[in-house]
XYZ file of C-alpha atoms in Angstrom:
561
model
C 12.781 17.010 5.077
C 11.293 19.628 7.479
C 12.316 22.104 10.153
C 11.519 21.320 13.727
C 11.865 23.542 16.519
C 10.900 23.336 20.397
C 11.258 25.168 23.854
C 10.895 24.014 27.232
C 10.773 26.059 30.113
C 10.896 29.651 28.411
C 10.726 32.379 30.657
C 10.048 34.871 27.649
C 6.913 35.448 25.856
C 6.313 32.472 23.545
C 4.921 34.582 20.828
C 7.980 36.596 20.790
C 10.219 33.640 20.890
C 8.436 31.987 18.104
C 9.790 34.459 15.569
C 13.036 32.526 15.857
C 11.357 29.393 14.626
C 10.678 31.550 11.194
C 14.440 31.361 10.447
C 14.139 27.928 9.087
C 11.016 28.276 7.280
C 12.862 27.513 4.162
C 13.092 23.691 5.434
C 9.334 23.443 5.107
C 7.650 25.606 2.508
C 4.255 23.638 2.471
C 2.773 24.278 6.009
C 3.702 25.616 9.458
C 2.329 24.934 12.765
C 3.000 26.281 16.017
C 1.693 24.451 19.167
C 1.754 24.668 22.875
C 1.854 21.808 25.353
C -1.260 21.154 27.382
C -0.421 21.757 31.174
C 2.946 23.231 30.369
C 2.256 27.033 29.172
C 6.064 27.802 28.565
C 6.646 24.709 26.371
C 6.060 24.558 22.638
C 6.691 22.855 19.319
C 7.180 24.691 16.033
C 7.098 22.880 12.722
C 7.766 23.580 9.015
C 6.416 20.880 6.678
C 7.906 19.786 3.161
C 4.881 17.342 2.486
C 6.838 14.158 1.044
C 4.918 11.117 2.796
C 1.109 11.218 3.842
C 0.063 14.792 2.565
C -3.008 14.402 4.641
C -1.923 13.499 8.066
C 1.678 14.418 8.130
C 1.448 17.676 10.108
C 3.449 17.791 13.483
C 3.680 17.353 16.287
C 2.511 13.626 15.596
C -0.055 12.822 18.498
C -2.123 9.760 18.153
C -5.212 8.520 20.194
C -3.614 5.554 21.502
C -0.801 7.743 23.360
C -2.349 11.151 24.204
C 0.530 12.015 26.427
C 3.177 11.457 23.561
C 4.283 14.437 21.142
C 6.643 13.777 18.475
C 8.243 16.469 16.134
C 10.699 14.790 13.867
C 12.828 15.521 10.565
C 13.660 12.664 8.601
C 12.513 9.373 6.883
C 12.088 5.885 8.436
C 12.500 3.533 5.933
C 11.486 0.392 7.748
C 8.538 1.807 9.356
C 6.323 -0.774 7.359
C 8.546 -3.700 8.273
C 8.669 -2.643 12.014
C 4.728 -2.380 11.988
C 4.610 -5.913 10.522
C 7.036 -7.365 12.933
C 5.447 -5.943 16.225
C 1.870 -5.855 15.109
C 1.681 -1.955 15.648
C -2.057 -0.335 14.653
C -0.944 2.926 12.922
C -3.595 5.697 12.967
C -1.727 7.677 9.985
C 0.493 6.783 6.816
C 3.379 9.055 8.349
C 6.576 6.989 8.647
C 7.410 8.774 11.828
C 4.391 7.522 13.897
C 6.484 4.082 14.307
C 8.633 6.267 16.720
C 5.705 6.704 19.268
C 4.783 2.717 19.019
C 8.521 1.860 19.387
C 8.936 3.942 22.208
C 5.776 2.779 23.995
C 6.854 -0.799 23.153
C 10.494 -0.830 24.267
C 11.832 2.663 25.506
C 14.093 5.071 23.937
C 17.294 2.628 23.595
C 14.941 0.301 21.277
C 13.433 3.180 19.503
C 16.601 4.882 18.480
C 18.479 1.530 17.500
C 15.647 0.107 15.476
C 15.164 2.911 13.036
C 16.457 2.412 9.712
C 16.522 5.880 8.230
C 17.919 9.548 8.684
C 16.102 11.141 11.493
C 16.504 14.051 14.195
C 13.662 14.087 16.766
C 12.209 15.480 19.918
C 10.111 13.227 21.816
C 7.638 14.401 24.589
C 6.313 12.126 27.216
C 4.005 14.273 29.536
C 3.050 10.942 31.770
C 6.449 10.131 32.567
C 7.575 13.853 32.462
C 10.445 13.100 30.064
C 12.098 14.718 26.909
C 13.952 12.794 24.477
C 16.309 13.941 21.674
C 17.848 11.882 19.192
C 19.804 11.857 15.939
C 20.904 9.248 13.283
C 24.259 7.847 13.104
C 25.874 10.033 10.499
C 23.901 13.309 11.325
C 22.160 13.204 7.974
C 19.491 15.487 9.483
C 20.595 18.195 11.310
C 20.099 19.027 15.260
C 20.991 21.822 17.370
C 20.191 22.552 20.906
C 20.742 25.067 23.651
C 20.318 24.107 27.485
C 20.875 26.835 30.319
C 22.248 26.252 33.654
C 18.558 26.891 34.980
C 16.890 24.278 32.595
C 15.608 26.147 29.675
C 15.961 23.808 26.655
C 15.972 25.164 22.860
C 16.177 22.651 19.997
C 16.024 23.430 16.296
C 17.026 21.679 13.028
C 19.500 24.482 12.342
C 21.399 26.854 14.764
C 20.058 30.146 13.213
C 16.659 29.163 14.997
C 18.221 29.374 18.511
C 20.656 32.093 18.463
C 18.307 34.820 19.099
C 16.144 33.149 21.808
C 15.736 35.502 24.876
C 16.128 33.930 28.208
C 16.152 36.109 31.683
C 16.524 39.044 29.544
C 19.831 37.785 27.699
C 20.685 36.033 24.660
C 21.395 32.073 24.807
C 25.061 31.653 24.354
C 25.846 27.949 24.107
C 24.078 26.615 21.211
C 25.727 23.295 19.758
C 25.221 20.613 17.447
C 23.623 17.476 18.744
C 26.049 14.584 18.418
C 25.028 12.008 15.673
C 24.192 8.428 16.745
C 23.171 9.749 20.294
C 19.949 10.242 22.213
C 19.711 12.408 25.387
C 17.089 11.763 28.116
C 15.934 14.836 30.168
C 13.566 15.312 33.149
C 10.607 17.540 32.566
C 9.969 19.357 35.695
C 6.444 20.668 36.673
C 7.760 24.312 35.836
C 8.506 23.435 32.281
C 12.196 23.442 32.951
C 14.377 20.398 32.215
C 17.464 18.533 33.546
C 19.599 16.329 31.415
C 20.053 12.844 32.749
C 22.025 11.043 30.092
C 23.515 11.369 26.804
C 23.811 7.822 25.283
C 25.752 6.625 22.076
C 23.144 3.933 20.596
C 25.024 3.404 17.224
C 28.581 3.328 15.954
C 29.163 3.412 12.092
C 31.203 -0.064 12.351
C 28.461 -1.822 14.264
C 25.767 -3.824 12.152
C 22.523 -2.147 13.331
C 19.954 -3.883 15.377
C 17.215 -2.965 12.518
C 19.267 -5.618 10.232
C 17.028 -8.250 11.980
C 13.888 -6.855 9.850
C 15.645 -5.653 6.635
C 14.169 -6.640 3.481
C 17.400 -8.179 2.429
C 18.146 -11.393 4.590
C 21.531 -12.735 5.721
C 24.249 -12.177 3.164
C 27.055 -14.966 2.336
C 29.843 -14.570 4.573
C 33.587 -14.554 3.706
C 35.983 -11.963 2.198
C 36.764 -13.780 -1.120
C 36.547 -11.073 -3.725
C 33.528 -12.465 -5.684
C 31.485 -12.822 -2.341
C 32.403 -9.179 -1.399
C 31.708 -7.603 -4.765
C 28.233 -9.414 -4.718
C 27.446 -8.251 -1.359
C 28.590 -4.609 -1.992
C 26.178 -4.517 -5.270
C 23.277 -6.163 -3.326
C 23.450 -3.984 -0.365
C 24.140 -0.485 -2.525
C 21.017 -1.314 -4.663
C 18.962 -2.054 -1.548
C 20.055 1.344 -0.059
C 18.912 3.109 -3.074
C 15.707 1.019 -3.149
C 14.462 1.624 0.252
C 14.979 5.453 -0.391
C 12.360 5.543 -3.018
C 9.764 6.039 -0.713
C 8.202 9.180 -1.567
C 4.784 10.793 -2.966
C 6.757 13.757 -4.647
C 8.964 13.509 -7.400
C 12.452 12.036 -7.519
C 15.644 13.633 -8.913
C 19.266 13.367 -8.914
C 22.481 15.317 -8.513
C 24.962 14.236 -11.159
C 28.464 15.621 -11.445
C 29.777 12.801 -13.505
C 32.029 11.490 -10.841
C 31.690 7.851 -9.680
C 29.498 8.278 -6.526
C 26.788 10.487 -7.981
C 26.936 8.271 -11.366
C 26.555 5.116 -9.507
C 23.294 6.665 -7.545
C 21.940 7.902 -10.597
C 22.241 4.609 -12.566
C 21.052 2.196 -9.777
C 18.182 4.675 -9.125
C 16.875 4.914 -12.738
C 17.182 1.113 -12.946
C 15.124 0.578 -9.799
C 12.568 3.312 -10.970
C 11.780 1.305 -14.121
C 11.383 -1.763 -12.107
C 8.821 -0.491 -9.786
C 7.234 1.191 -12.868
C 7.399 4.986 -11.852
C 5.858 6.818 -14.606
C 7.872 9.863 -15.181
C 11.450 10.336 -16.271
C 14.337 10.732 -13.760
C 15.542 14.286 -13.840
C 19.360 14.684 -13.435
C 21.159 18.021 -12.618
C 24.574 18.890 -13.157
C 26.233 22.350 -12.537
C 29.494 23.529 -13.989
C 31.241 26.329 -16.083
C 30.968 25.826 -19.832
C 33.206 22.618 -20.803
C 34.030 21.747 -17.204
C 35.087 18.369 -16.449
C 31.903 17.810 -14.557
C 29.456 18.890 -17.082
C 31.169 16.865 -19.847
C 31.290 13.585 -17.728
C 27.817 14.329 -16.529
C 26.466 14.479 -19.993
C 27.850 11.012 -20.826
C 26.429 9.485 -17.872
C 22.778 11.069 -18.634
C 23.166 9.818 -22.217
C 24.300 6.106 -21.136
C 21.541 5.679 -18.512
C 18.908 7.874 -20.415
C 17.803 10.508 -17.687
C 16.080 13.677 -18.586
C 19.135 15.757 -18.138
C 19.527 19.433 -16.880
C 22.526 21.472 -17.279
C 23.044 24.738 -14.956
C 26.010 26.855 -16.358
C 27.739 28.632 -13.583
C 29.300 31.925 -14.048
C 31.972 33.418 -12.253
C 30.097 36.469 -10.895
C 26.991 34.532 -9.796
C 29.268 32.115 -7.655
C 30.880 35.021 -6.012
C 27.547 36.725 -5.356
C 26.258 33.794 -3.623
C 29.047 33.262 -0.970
C 27.350 35.484 1.798
C 23.993 33.592 1.574
C 25.718 30.180 1.328
C 27.707 30.882 4.548
C 24.439 32.132 6.078
C 22.860 28.653 5.102
C 25.668 26.623 6.135
C 26.306 27.869 9.524
C 30.248 27.475 9.117
C 33.438 29.046 7.675
C 35.139 25.694 6.633
C 37.213 26.663 3.391
C 36.379 23.384 1.336
C 32.861 23.173 2.436
C 31.986 26.686 1.311
C 33.588 26.265 -2.078
C 31.833 22.940 -2.659
C 28.543 24.466 -1.387
C 28.374 27.466 -3.698
C 27.622 24.938 -6.875
C 25.327 22.766 -5.014
C 23.500 25.844 -3.417
C 22.951 27.393 -7.005
C 21.996 23.894 -8.791
C 19.500 23.345 -5.772
C 18.066 26.918 -6.467
C 17.639 26.013 -10.230
C 15.566 22.645 -9.272
C 13.486 24.385 -6.851
C 12.638 27.317 -9.568
C 12.557 25.279 -12.742
C 11.285 21.793 -12.038
C 8.912 20.001 -9.796
C 11.750 17.588 -8.523
C 11.760 17.411 -4.660
C 13.270 14.417 -3.373
C 17.083 14.631 -4.613
C 19.464 11.754 -4.502
C 23.139 12.439 -4.135
C 26.469 10.671 -3.680
C 27.563 12.034 -0.361
C 29.414 9.827 2.106
C 31.256 7.706 -0.641
C 34.559 9.344 -0.394
C 34.672 8.960 3.356
C 33.371 5.299 3.345
C 35.524 3.845 0.342
C 38.793 6.093 0.826
C 37.959 8.358 -2.192
C 40.047 11.280 -1.250
C 43.504 11.448 -3.095
C 45.402 11.577 0.027
C 44.506 8.202 0.801
C 47.185 7.192 -1.661
C 49.816 8.544 0.858
C 48.345 6.431 3.803
C 51.255 4.822 5.878
C 49.415 1.682 6.198
C 45.814 -0.078 5.402
C 45.052 -0.038 9.093
C 45.716 3.929 9.352
C 43.635 4.457 6.252
C 40.802 2.323 7.666
C 41.117 4.518 11.111
C 41.051 7.802 8.769
C 38.021 6.583 6.949
C 36.200 5.989 10.364
C 37.349 9.441 11.549
C 35.927 11.021 8.461
C 32.518 9.316 8.708
C 32.315 10.490 12.354
C 32.923 13.948 11.198
C 30.667 14.052 8.217
C 28.131 16.139 10.339
C 30.552 18.886 10.198
C 31.461 18.863 6.594
C 29.854 17.138 3.425
C 26.649 16.003 5.167
C 26.207 19.664 6.683
C 26.813 21.035 3.242
C 24.430 18.724 1.412
C 21.632 19.198 3.613
C 21.869 23.119 4.226
C 22.185 23.843 0.249
C 19.223 21.563 -0.413
C 17.078 22.429 2.505
C 18.016 26.254 1.854
C 15.632 25.911 -1.337
C 12.930 23.420 0.033
C 14.532 20.123 -1.333
C 14.924 16.830 0.531
C 18.145 14.988 0.374
C 18.662 11.353 0.019
C 22.077 9.664 0.493
C 22.276 6.045 -0.097
C 26.012 5.656 0.376
C 25.247 6.316 4.260
C 22.857 3.638 4.590
C 23.726 1.899 7.949
C 23.845 -1.510 6.693
C 26.183 -0.808 3.529
C 28.190 1.172 5.679
C 28.739 -1.325 8.384
C 29.537 -4.035 5.895
C 31.966 -2.023 3.980
C 33.651 -1.017 7.167
C 33.783 -4.979 8.299
C 35.902 -5.649 5.393
C 39.530 -6.316 5.751
C 41.626 -2.953 5.621
C 43.850 -4.324 2.802
C 40.676 -4.602 0.551
C 39.464 -1.169 0.879
C 42.744 0.779 0.202
C 43.532 2.550 -3.176
C 45.104 0.107 -5.859
C 47.023 0.530 -8.998
C 47.022 4.227 -8.288
C 43.370 4.554 -8.338
C 41.037 5.367 -5.344
C 37.927 3.556 -4.499
C 39.204 0.493 -6.395
C 36.783 -2.251 -4.541
C 33.860 0.085 -5.346
C 34.569 0.408 -8.863
C 35.566 -3.285 -9.318
C 32.343 -4.283 -7.660
C 30.247 -2.839 -10.533
C 32.641 -3.286 -13.509
C 30.537 -5.994 -14.981
C 27.497 -4.467 -14.223
C 27.180 -2.386 -17.398
C 25.434 0.325 -15.430
C 27.984 3.035 -16.376
C 30.493 3.653 -19.102
C 34.061 2.596 -18.431
C 35.515 5.789 -18.356
C 33.149 7.040 -15.753
C 33.462 4.059 -13.844
C 36.969 4.455 -13.662
C 37.151 8.346 -13.659
C 39.774 9.756 -11.065
C 38.612 11.596 -7.912
C 37.759 15.391 -8.631
C 36.662 17.478 -5.936
C 33.249 19.172 -6.654
C 34.494 22.430 -6.079
C 36.964 22.031 -9.034
C 35.158 19.839 -11.246
C 32.570 22.688 -11.958
C 35.447 24.993 -13.032
C 37.557 24.652 -16.094
C 40.706 22.404 -16.241
C 42.849 25.451 -16.943
C 41.553 27.433 -13.527
C 40.234 25.715 -10.487
C 37.002 27.177 -8.892
C 39.104 27.783 -5.779
C 41.779 29.873 -7.582
C 38.943 31.818 -9.269
C 37.530 32.519 -5.595
C 41.176 33.242 -4.371
C 41.750 36.053 -7.228
C 38.523 37.731 -6.201
C 38.907 37.669 -2.606
C 42.648 38.741 -2.978
C 41.033 42.193 -3.720
C 38.690 42.145 -0.880
C 40.994 41.517 1.923
C 44.048 43.830 2.960
C 47.377 42.107 3.804
C 47.533 44.136 7.119
C 44.112 42.302 8.204
C 45.532 39.057 7.412
C 48.681 39.754 9.496
C 46.517 40.559 12.400
C 44.092 37.621 11.963
C 45.325 35.534 14.927
C 44.615 38.697 17.405
C 41.132 39.082 16.191
C 39.985 35.304 15.418
C 42.413 33.269 18.196
C 40.346 30.092 17.479
C 40.997 28.480 14.312
C 42.861 31.710 13.085
C 42.419 32.357 9.151
C 45.684 31.705 7.457
C 44.794 32.915 3.872
C 42.833 35.933 2.611
C 40.226 33.407 1.381
C 39.817 31.864 4.723
C 39.757 35.374 6.415
C 37.031 36.693 3.974
C 34.791 33.707 4.942
C 35.290 33.989 8.493
C 34.321 37.578 8.448
C 31.190 36.770 6.676
C 30.547 34.010 9.210
C 31.255 36.301 12.207
C 28.903 38.818 10.957
C 25.837 36.603 11.286
C 27.131 34.149 13.839
C 29.527 36.371 16.049
C 31.416 34.253 18.831
C 30.215 30.921 17.550
C 33.648 29.879 15.910
C 33.455 26.566 17.996
C 30.829 25.181 15.867
C 33.884 24.112 13.592
C 36.332 22.211 15.724
C 38.953 22.469 13.192
C 39.395 23.076 9.244
C 38.880 20.270 6.909
C 42.387 19.385 5.372
C 43.970 16.259 3.838
C 46.454 14.053 5.879
C 49.683 12.450 5.208
C 50.769 15.302 2.893
C 52.228 18.897 3.159
C 49.059 20.574 2.043
C 48.342 24.345 2.686
C 45.074 24.089 0.697
C 42.419 21.544 1.012
C 41.891 21.422 -2.799
C 42.509 17.984 -4.397
C 44.442 20.054 -7.362
C 47.064 21.149 -5.309
C 48.062 17.685 -4.477
C 50.972 16.003 -6.461
C 49.150 12.787 -7.219
C 46.225 15.116 -8.895
C 46.254 14.966 -12.710
C 43.229 15.745 -14.734
C 42.248 13.499 -17.563
C 42.716 16.039 -20.072
C 46.257 16.548 -19.070
C 47.213 12.985 -19.454
């Protein structure tokens, strides 16, 4: 996990512009480099490093003797770099996984490069010999990327939008900062002036398609067919493989553990594999919640079952409320459910950074979208519509849960790993018949739970624990976290302000005081950027006015049964 930043064709003094690069310093606390491009005095790269792989030669932009005309700045991990090196006979100069991007590009161009990378990534690749700039981002946007491109060809690229919004160009601020779309690459021509012109934006991978890099995966062809035992076995094999490949790190590995199915499965498989490869330190797991909250109690059970070194962070209401503004600044969104869920994740990440030496943090993001884990999936009109909704949620992850998971951990210099969003695992799961993937017997994620039922990885009551939103599970059963927030905010926003919300904020107007409060803070830091959020996250097929699962009729806490 790092912070990348680059400018092409800047009319302003670069030493002033580079102050913007410092806005993402939290993403790489170990080192910083600012480098001009030879022959292009108005082009430069900025890089903040979190050293996870090859601590000696991992600084960026990466340049190797074999390709002196290539410059690479990337944020991510390429899990199959050794397999690609072996398959194509690449001669590496460093131990950095990202070096494989240079070799792939030299061998087969940008299309093959982006398609063959098994991992999470956002990168800027400059080819001065052919005067091209390439941008690319992984399928689900696990690693963030933003860009601004003006009409006269000034390009700014950064891991977070906050590193671009104050750039100066022709005496004005750059207005159109936007997220770079996941699963895409862009080709731009580099002119002698350092300015660029976009040539094409190409979608190189869709979540349903089996990725090209399967050809050099460590797990070979799986049994075909949709009989239940084959499917369950394939799910276990691919999920375990997804966790195994993410063990690539020279820094200590930890795991977030809410006690829900997803994080518990990740933690259990992770610990099992760490033992198998003789990692000689205990796995640290981390839970956050108020005293005796459902998440804390469930996480305690899981940690005892798997034998992790468990840490509990007790959340008090005042601390959570005080964190709201810095959380919104980190997130760059005003989405209601994203902010609610981010407060706990932000504070547990803060604890990990201050109190432990774990840096590479595993988490369960992506499972709810992939395996139909949200409560409202019980109301889907048909298996086919549920499958379509699952795909829609996966495509929008970069706006919601993946955004939350990246920003809350990156704010504290941690690197996130999300095995549920492994390309091969997700494409296999989405290839299964729609009927197999829907909730059954009143239980969401039925197929995933069933696949691990006989594994003894988790206690039965955890394996079959009902869905609990992270923002609710950290609070007591008597009072949800969202209602605690609403009670506080009710005193902060006047009724008259809410009545005039549509006039003040015509795009995505706030409909509640809570929503208005978040929007005010967002506009304070990112005025006029409301289009970064196309729409609020809300459940479908139900008459919901609030995104919390606890407001839905289906929801029933285990302690209320």
